[in-house]
Amino acid sequence: MNRQQGFAVSALIAVIMTVGFFAAAAFGIWAFIGMQANETDLDSKIAAASAVAVKKAEDAKDVEFAEKEKSPFKTYTGSATYGTLSFSYPKTWSVYLDERDSGTVLDFYAHPDVVPAISNKGNNYALRAQILSDDYATEAKKIETLASAGKISAVAYNATNVEGVLGLKVTGEISTGKQGVMIVLPQRDKTIKIWTESAEFASDFENVISSVSFIP
């Protein structure tokens, strides 16, 4: 190989090495930028996951606090004339009630914080209770009609604290446009109805009805 050929080879090698160097440098920069982007994306995902976890923990604490605040429960005790109906409800709920001598002899409303206006028939309440002058057979017939129409389902219900009293537990459209759960119980020549108008208060309702007592 003469000098010119050697020089050409050396120049070619130098060019290749230079190109290789810049290519390697470019790849390194690209890889570094990509790594930084991935780290930033990972950091963002970790931060978002941490925020979600904190929010869930705070929500759980809020729920736990709200549940603790309900205790000890308050107790409603009605007139001895109508069997001394009694049941407990969360102390954080406000109450409105109307007691009369005929017709609907008890009309009871309870709701967290403030009882919405009873004049607005569109309001849904956490807890309602009534003692009706109608006998149980009359009310049971109405329930049977609604069940036949597919608007509600009804099963036998035994009042835990009242021996020998068998009524009904109703789920579905308990009144026009309102979904909920209701128990219906005979009380001498009258009928006791206790219900919730919102699934939000279903667990509270179960606690309430487990406390129901009266003199048959």
mmCIF file of N, CA and C in Angstrom, residues 68-167:
data_model
loop_
_atom_site.group_PDB
_atom_site.id
_atom_site.type_symbol
_atom_site.label_atom_id
_atom_site.label_comp_id
_atom_site.label_asym_id
_atom_site.label_seq_id
_atom_site.Cartn_x
_atom_site.Cartn_y
_atom_site.Cartn_z
ATOM 1 N N LYS A 68 -69.287 7.304 64.170
ATOM 2 C CA LYS A 68 -69.125 7.446 65.618
ATOM 3 C C LYS A 68 -70.014 8.554 66.163
ATOM 4 N N GLU A 69 -70.191 9.610 65.367
ATOM 5 C CA GLU A 69 -71.000 10.745 65.803
ATOM 6 C C GLU A 69 -72.473 10.374 65.967
ATOM 7 N N LYS A 70 -72.901 9.310 65.295
ATOM 8 C CA LYS A 70 -74.309 8.896 65.396
ATOM 9 C C LYS A 70 -74.644 8.323 66.773
ATOM 10 N N SER A 71 -73.634 7.884 67.484
ATOM 11 C CA SER A 71 -73.846 7.242 68.786
ATOM 12 C C SER A 71 -73.589 8.239 69.916
ATOM 13 N N PRO A 72 -74.225 8.059 71.072
ATOM 14 C CA PRO A 72 -75.310 7.096 71.325
ATOM 15 C C PRO A 72 -76.598 7.520 70.622
ATOM 16 N N PHE A 73 -77.409 6.553 70.244
ATOM 17 C CA PHE A 73 -78.647 6.840 69.532
ATOM 18 C C PHE A 73 -79.663 7.527 70.443
ATOM 19 N N LYS A 74 -80.521 8.326 69.812
ATOM 20 C CA LYS A 74 -81.678 8.876 70.511
ATOM 21 C C LYS A 74 -82.827 7.877 70.395
ATOM 22 N N THR A 75 -83.804 8.006 71.262
ATOM 23 C CA THR A 75 -84.947 7.086 71.238
ATOM 24 C C THR A 75 -86.256 7.866 71.196
ATOM 25 N N TYR A 76 -87.094 7.471 70.240
ATOM 26 C CA TYR A 76 -88.459 8.006 70.213
ATOM 27 C C TYR A 76 -89.354 7.038 70.970
ATOM 28 N N THR A 77 -90.180 7.560 71.855
ATOM 29 C CA THR A 77 -91.163 6.739 72.567
ATOM 30 C C THR A 77 -92.525 7.404 72.439
ATOM 31 N N GLY A 78 -93.461 6.667 71.862
ATOM 32 C CA GLY A 78 -94.781 7.219 71.598
ATOM 33 C C GLY A 78 -95.758 7.048 72.743
ATOM 34 N N SER A 79 -96.974 7.459 72.480
ATOM 35 C CA SER A 79 -98.037 7.438 73.484
ATOM 36 C C SER A 79 -98.430 6.009 73.863
ATOM 37 N N ALA A 80 -98.731 5.829 75.148
ATOM 38 C CA ALA A 80 -99.207 4.527 75.624
ATOM 39 C C ALA A 80 -100.545 4.175 74.991
ATOM 40 N N THR A 81 -101.300 5.190 74.595
ATOM 41 C CA THR A 81 -102.603 4.968 73.948
ATOM 42 C C THR A 81 -102.450 4.144 72.676
ATOM 43 N N TYR A 82 -101.315 4.308 72.012
ATOM 44 C CA TYR A 82 -101.089 3.614 70.743
ATOM 45 C C TYR A 82 -99.949 2.602 70.846
ATOM 46 N N GLY A 83 -99.830 1.988 72.015
ATOM 47 C CA GLY A 83 -98.910 0.867 72.160
ATOM 48 C C GLY A 83 -97.488 1.206 72.543
ATOM 49 N N THR A 84 -97.225 2.456 72.899
ATOM 50 C CA THR A 84 -95.877 2.879 73.315
ATOM 51 C C THR A 84 -94.818 2.462 72.289
ATOM 52 N N LEU A 85 -95.063 2.801 71.039
ATOM 53 C CA LEU A 85 -94.083 2.516 69.990
ATOM 54 C C LEU A 85 -92.752 3.181 70.340
ATOM 55 N N SER A 86 -91.679 2.407 70.196
ATOM 56 C CA SER A 86 -90.347 2.925 70.523
ATOM 57 C C SER A 86 -89.332 2.438 69.495
ATOM 58 N N PHE A 87 -88.424 3.327 69.126
ATOM 59 C CA PHE A 87 -87.301 2.939 68.265
ATOM 60 C C PHE A 87 -86.183 3.966 68.423
ATOM 61 N N SER A 88 -84.964 3.541 68.095
ATOM 62 C CA SER A 88 -83.790 4.410 68.220
ATOM 63 C C SER A 88 -83.316 4.865 66.846
ATOM 64 N N TYR A 89 -82.693 6.041 66.818
ATOM 65 C CA TYR A 89 -82.184 6.604 65.566
ATOM 66 C C TYR A 89 -80.931 7.433 65.883
ATOM 67 N N PRO A 90 -80.070 7.700 64.884
ATOM 68 C CA PRO A 90 -78.813 8.417 65.132
ATOM 69 C C PRO A 90 -79.029 9.787 65.775
ATOM 70 N N LYS A 91 -78.193 10.132 66.723
ATOM 71 C CA LYS A 91 -78.352 11.406 67.437
ATOM 72 C C LYS A 91 -78.019 12.606 66.560
ATOM 73 N N THR A 92 -77.360 12.371 65.432
ATOM 74 C CA THR A 92 -77.039 13.469 64.515
ATOM 75 C C THR A 92 -78.205 13.798 63.581
ATOM 76 N N TRP A 93 -79.311 13.051 63.692
ATOM 77 C CA TRP A 93 -80.481 13.307 62.856
ATOM 78 C C TRP A 93 -81.450 14.236 63.569
ATOM 79 N N SER A 94 -82.010 15.152 62.802
ATOM 80 C CA SER A 94 -83.059 16.024 63.328
ATOM 81 C C SER A 94 -84.414 15.368 63.097
ATOM 82 N N VAL A 95 -85.397 15.777 63.897
ATOM 83 C CA VAL A 95 -86.721 15.134 63.856
ATOM 84 C C VAL A 95 -87.831 16.173 63.742
ATOM 85 N N TYR A 96 -88.827 15.818 62.947
ATOM 86 C CA TYR A 96 -90.098 16.548 62.940
ATOM 87 C C TYR A 96 -91.185 15.500 63.133
ATOM 88 N N LEU A 97 -92.124 15.758 64.032
ATOM 89 C CA LEU A 97 -93.212 14.788 64.193
ATOM 90 C C LEU A 97 -94.534 15.493 64.458
ATOM 91 N N ASP A 98 -95.568 14.792 64.080
ATOM 92 C CA ASP A 98 -96.936 15.288 64.261
ATOM 93 C C ASP A 98 -97.746 14.146 64.866
ATOM 94 N N GLU A 99 -98.316 14.373 66.037
ATOM 95 C CA GLU A 99 -99.131 13.359 66.709
ATOM 96 C C GLU A 99 -100.568 13.852 66.806
ATOM 97 N N ARG A 100 -101.506 12.977 66.438
ATOM 98 C CA ARG A 100 -102.923 13.352 66.407
ATOM 99 C C ARG A 100 -103.755 12.284 67.109
ATOM 100 N N ASP A 101 -105.045 12.554 67.197
ATOM 101 C CA ASP A 101 -105.955 11.611 67.857
ATOM 102 C C ASP A 101 -106.672 10.695 66.873
ATOM 103 N N SER A 102 -106.564 10.970 65.591
ATOM 104 C CA SER A 102 -107.248 10.144 64.587
ATOM 105 C C SER A 102 -106.496 10.217 63.268
ATOM 106 N N GLY A 103 -106.936 9.383 62.311
ATOM 107 C CA GLY A 103 -106.267 9.363 61.010
ATOM 108 C C GLY A 103 -104.857 8.815 61.139
ATOM 109 N N THR A 104 -103.883 9.600 60.699
ATOM 110 C CA THR A 104 -102.476 9.244 60.905
ATOM 111 C C THR A 104 -102.094 9.765 62.282
ATOM 112 N N VAL A 105 -102.146 8.899 63.281
ATOM 113 C CA VAL A 105 -101.963 9.362 64.663
ATOM 114 C C VAL A 105 -100.500 9.693 64.979
ATOM 115 N N LEU A 106 -99.583 9.171 64.166
ATOM 116 C CA LEU A 106 -98.174 9.556 64.272
ATOM 117 C C LEU A 106 -97.622 9.761 62.875
ATOM 118 N N ASP A 107 -96.955 10.890 62.671
ATOM 119 C CA ASP A 107 -96.247 11.154 61.423
ATOM 120 C C ASP A 107 -94.852 11.646 61.804
ATOM 121 N N PHE A 108 -93.856 10.787 61.617
ATOM 122 C CA PHE A 108 -92.496 11.023 62.115
ATOM 123 C C PHE A 108 -91.529 11.142 60.944
ATOM 124 N N TYR A 109 -90.695 12.192 60.976
ATOM 125 C CA TYR A 109 -89.664 12.408 59.962
ATOM 126 C C TYR A 109 -88.315 12.575 60.664
ATOM 127 N N ALA A 110 -87.273 11.946 60.131
ATOM 128 C CA ALA A 110 -85.918 12.157 60.653
ATOM 129 C C ALA A 110 -84.940 12.195 59.489
ATOM 130 N N HIS A 111 -83.924 13.064 59.626
ATOM 131 C CA HIS A 111 -82.947 13.231 58.546
ATOM 132 C C HIS A 111 -81.674 13.836 59.130
ATOM 133 N N PRO A 112 -80.512 13.518 58.554
ATOM 134 C CA PRO A 112 -79.274 14.109 59.064
ATOM 135 C C PRO A 112 -79.303 15.634 59.044
ATOM 136 N N ASP A 113 -78.844 16.227 60.128
ATOM 137 C CA ASP A 113 -78.706 17.678 60.274
ATOM 138 C C ASP A 113 -80.049 18.410 60.311
ATOM 139 N N VAL A 114 -80.701 18.547 59.150
ATOM 140 C CA VAL A 114 -81.955 19.306 59.078
ATOM 141 C C VAL A 114 -82.996 18.491 58.319
ATOM 142 N N VAL A 115 -84.226 18.493 58.813
ATOM 143 C CA VAL A 115 -85.315 17.803 58.118
ATOM 144 C C VAL A 115 -85.785 18.682 56.960
ATOM 145 N N PRO A 116 -85.688 18.193 55.714
ATOM 146 C CA PRO A 116 -86.178 18.983 54.581
ATOM 147 C C PRO A 116 -87.671 19.286 54.726
ATOM 148 N N ALA A 117 -88.117 20.355 54.105
ATOM 149 C CA ALA A 117 -89.511 20.796 54.226
ATOM 150 C C ALA A 117 -90.481 19.669 53.890
ATOM 151 N N ILE A 118 -91.388 19.368 54.806
ATOM 152 C CA ILE A 118 -92.341 18.280 54.563
ATOM 153 C C ILE A 118 -93.418 18.695 53.571
ATOM 154 N N SER A 119 -93.514 19.995 53.301
ATOM 155 C CA SER A 119 -94.495 20.477 52.320
ATOM 156 C C SER A 119 -94.084 20.118 50.897
ATOM 157 N N ASN A 120 -92.791 19.821 50.701
ATOM 158 C CA ASN A 120 -92.282 19.428 49.389
ATOM 159 C C ASN A 120 -92.333 17.909 49.280
ATOM 160 N N LYS A 121 -93.293 17.409 48.545
ATOM 161 C CA LYS A 121 -93.497 15.961 48.444
ATOM 162 C C LYS A 121 -92.370 15.260 47.685
ATOM 163 N N GLY A 122 -91.511 16.045 47.037
ATOM 164 C CA GLY A 122 -90.403 15.442 46.302
ATOM 165 C C GLY A 122 -89.198 15.125 47.169
ATOM 166 N N ASN A 123 -89.193 15.599 48.406
ATOM 167 C CA ASN A 123 -88.066 15.334 49.303
ATOM 168 C C ASN A 123 -88.055 13.880 49.760
ATOM 169 N N ASN A 124 -86.865 13.314 49.841
ATOM 170 C CA ASN A 124 -86.695 11.961 50.371
ATOM 171 C C ASN A 124 -86.066 12.043 51.758
ATOM 172 N N TYR A 125 -86.558 11.233 52.673
ATOM 173 C CA TYR A 125 -86.117 11.309 54.063
ATOM 174 C C TYR A 125 -85.380 10.036 54.479
ATOM 175 N N ALA A 126 -84.425 10.222 55.381
ATOM 176 C CA ALA A 126 -83.660 9.082 55.884
ATOM 177 C C ALA A 126 -84.560 8.106 56.630
ATOM 178 N N LEU A 127 -85.529 8.653 57.362
ATOM 179 C CA LEU A 127 -86.406 7.791 58.165
ATOM 180 C C LEU A 127 -87.795 8.398 58.265
ATOM 181 N N ARG A 128 -88.793 7.556 58.044
ATOM 182 C CA ARG A 128 -90.189 7.937 58.244
ATOM 183 C C ARG A 128 -90.865 6.863 59.095
ATOM 184 N N ALA A 129 -91.845 7.287 59.874
ATOM 185 C CA ALA A 129 -92.646 6.336 60.656
ATOM 186 C C ALA A 129 -94.058 6.883 60.778
ATOM 187 N N GLN A 130 -95.016 5.979 60.715
ATOM 188 C CA GLN A 130 -96.421 6.363 60.877
ATOM 189 C C GLN A 130 -97.167 5.304 61.683
ATOM 190 N N ILE A 131 -98.165 5.767 62.415
ATOM 191 C CA ILE A 131 -99.183 4.869 62.957
ATOM 192 C C ILE A 131 -100.486 5.289 62.306
ATOM 193 N N LEU A 132 -101.088 4.360 61.571
ATOM 194 C CA LEU A 132 -102.316 4.646 60.830
ATOM 195 C C LEU A 132 -103.526 4.070 61.543
ATOM 196 N N SER A 133 -104.650 4.753 61.402
ATOM 197 C CA SER A 133 -105.896 4.246 61.991
ATOM 198 C C SER A 133 -106.433 3.042 61.232
ATOM 199 N N ASP A 134 -106.001 2.853 59.979
ATOM 200 C CA ASP A 134 -106.422 1.685 59.199
ATOM 201 C C ASP A 134 -105.852 0.413 59.816
ATOM 202 N N ASP A 135 -106.624 -0.665 59.755
ATOM 203 C CA ASP A 135 -106.110 -1.914 60.316
ATOM 204 C C ASP A 135 -105.094 -2.560 59.366
ATOM 205 N N TYR A 136 -104.376 -3.544 59.892
ATOM 206 C CA TYR A 136 -103.288 -4.172 59.149
ATOM 207 C C TYR A 136 -103.786 -4.869 57.885
ATOM 208 N N ALA A 137 -104.938 -5.503 57.954
ATOM 209 C CA ALA A 137 -105.470 -6.230 56.794
ATOM 210 C C ALA A 137 -105.667 -5.287 55.609
ATOM 211 N N THR A 138 -106.124 -4.073 55.889
ATOM 212 C CA THR A 138 -106.338 -3.088 54.825
ATOM 213 C C THR A 138 -105.016 -2.705 54.173
ATOM 214 N N GLU A 139 -104.000 -2.451 54.998
ATOM 215 C CA GLU A 139 -102.689 -2.069 54.469
ATOM 216 C C GLU A 139 -102.024 -3.234 53.738
ATOM 217 N N ALA A 140 -102.190 -4.437 54.256
ATOM 218 C CA ALA A 140 -101.605 -5.619 53.612
ATOM 219 C C ALA A 140 -102.211 -5.837 52.225
ATOM 220 N N LYS A 141 -103.487 -5.529 52.085
ATOM 221 C CA LYS A 141 -104.164 -5.667 50.793
ATOM 222 C C LYS A 141 -103.575 -4.692 49.776
ATOM 223 N N LYS A 142 -103.285 -3.475 50.215
ATOM 224 C CA LYS A 142 -102.664 -2.483 49.327
ATOM 225 C C LYS A 142 -101.289 -2.966 48.868
ATOM 226 N N ILE A 143 -100.550 -3.540 49.792
ATOM 227 C CA ILE A 143 -99.215 -4.053 49.466
ATOM 228 C C ILE A 143 -99.311 -5.203 48.471
ATOM 229 N N GLU A 144 -100.278 -6.069 48.672
ATOM 230 C CA GLU A 144 -100.489 -7.197 47.751
ATOM 231 C C GLU A 144 -100.766 -6.698 46.339
ATOM 232 N N THR A 145 -101.561 -5.639 46.225
ATOM 233 C CA THR A 145 -101.888 -5.069 44.915
ATOM 234 C C THR A 145 -100.640 -4.512 44.233
ATOM 235 N N LEU A 146 -99.821 -3.788 44.996
ATOM 236 C CA LEU A 146 -98.590 -3.221 44.440
ATOM 237 C C LEU A 146 -97.603 -4.316 44.042
ATOM 238 N N ALA A 147 -97.535 -5.371 44.836
ATOM 239 C CA ALA A 147 -96.643 -6.489 44.520
ATOM 240 C C ALA A 147 -97.089 -7.188 43.240
ATOM 241 N N SER A 148 -98.395 -7.330 43.061
ATOM 242 C CA SER A 148 -98.937 -7.962 41.851
ATOM 243 C C SER A 148 -98.619 -7.137 40.613
ATOM 244 N N ALA A 149 -98.525 -5.819 40.799
ATOM 245 C CA ALA A 149 -98.207 -4.922 39.687
ATOM 246 C C ALA A 149 -96.705 -4.855 39.421
ATOM 247 N N GLY A 150 -95.916 -5.533 40.251
ATOM 248 C CA GLY A 150 -94.470 -5.565 40.063
ATOM 249 C C GLY A 150 -93.737 -4.335 40.564
ATOM 250 N N LYS A 151 -94.415 -3.500 41.328
ATOM 251 C CA LYS A 151 -93.782 -2.269 41.819
ATOM 252 C C LYS A 151 -92.956 -2.495 43.082
ATOM 253 N N ILE A 152 -93.299 -3.529 43.822
ATOM 254 C CA ILE A 152 -92.591 -3.825 45.069
ATOM 255 C C ILE A 152 -92.432 -5.331 45.224
ATOM 256 N N SER A 153 -91.564 -5.709 46.151
ATOM 257 C CA SER A 153 -91.502 -7.100 46.604
ATOM 258 C C SER A 153 -91.756 -7.081 48.101
ATOM 259 N N ALA A 154 -92.386 -8.121 48.611
ATOM 260 C CA ALA A 154 -92.730 -8.159 50.034
ATOM 261 C C ALA A 154 -92.450 -9.540 50.604
ATOM 262 N N VAL A 155 -91.865 -9.554 51.797
ATOM 263 C CA VAL A 155 -91.601 -10.809 52.503
ATOM 264 C C VAL A 155 -92.075 -10.667 53.940
ATOM 265 N N ALA A 156 -92.319 -11.804 54.575
ATOM 266 C CA ALA A 156 -92.746 -11.772 55.978
ATOM 267 C C ALA A 156 -91.640 -11.171 56.839
ATOM 268 N N TYR A 157 -92.058 -10.413 57.849
ATOM 269 C CA TYR A 157 -91.089 -9.767 58.733
ATOM 270 C C TYR A 157 -91.526 -9.946 60.178
ATOM 271 N N ASN A 158 -90.603 -10.438 60.983
ATOM 272 C CA ASN A 158 -90.871 -10.654 62.397
ATOM 273 C C ASN A 158 -90.194 -9.561 63.215
ATOM 274 N N ALA A 159 -90.973 -8.785 63.951
ATOM 275 C CA ALA A 159 -90.405 -7.731 64.796
ATOM 276 C C ALA A 159 -89.604 -8.376 65.925
ATOM 277 N N THR A 160 -88.301 -8.146 65.930
ATOM 278 C CA THR A 160 -87.385 -8.824 66.853
ATOM 279 C C THR A 160 -87.782 -8.683 68.312
ATOM 280 N N ASN A 161 -88.200 -7.479 68.698
ATOM 281 C CA ASN A 161 -88.453 -7.192 70.113
ATOM 282 C C ASN A 161 -89.925 -7.291 70.510
ATOM 283 N N VAL A 162 -90.758 -7.763 69.584
ATOM 284 C CA VAL A 162 -92.195 -7.864 69.867
ATOM 285 C C VAL A 162 -92.634 -9.297 69.595
ATOM 286 N N GLU A 163 -92.861 -10.044 70.635
ATOM 287 C CA GLU A 163 -93.178 -11.464 70.501
ATOM 288 C C GLU A 163 -94.544 -11.673 69.848
ATOM 289 N N GLY A 164 -94.558 -12.585 68.880
ATOM 290 C CA GLY A 164 -95.818 -12.991 68.271
ATOM 291 C C GLY A 164 -96.380 -12.036 67.242
ATOM 292 N N VAL A 165 -95.608 -11.037 66.828
ATOM 293 C CA VAL A 165 -96.090 -10.076 65.825
ATOM 294 C C VAL A 165 -95.383 -10.339 64.500
ATOM 295 N N LEU A 166 -96.172 -10.607 63.475
ATOM 296 C CA LEU A 166 -95.637 -10.876 62.143
ATOM 297 C C LEU A 166 -96.195 -9.846 61.171
ATOM 298 N N GLY A 167 -95.308 -9.207 60.444
ATOM 299 C CA GLY A 167 -95.726 -8.199 59.473
ATOM 300 C C GLY A 167 -95.070 -8.443 58.135
#
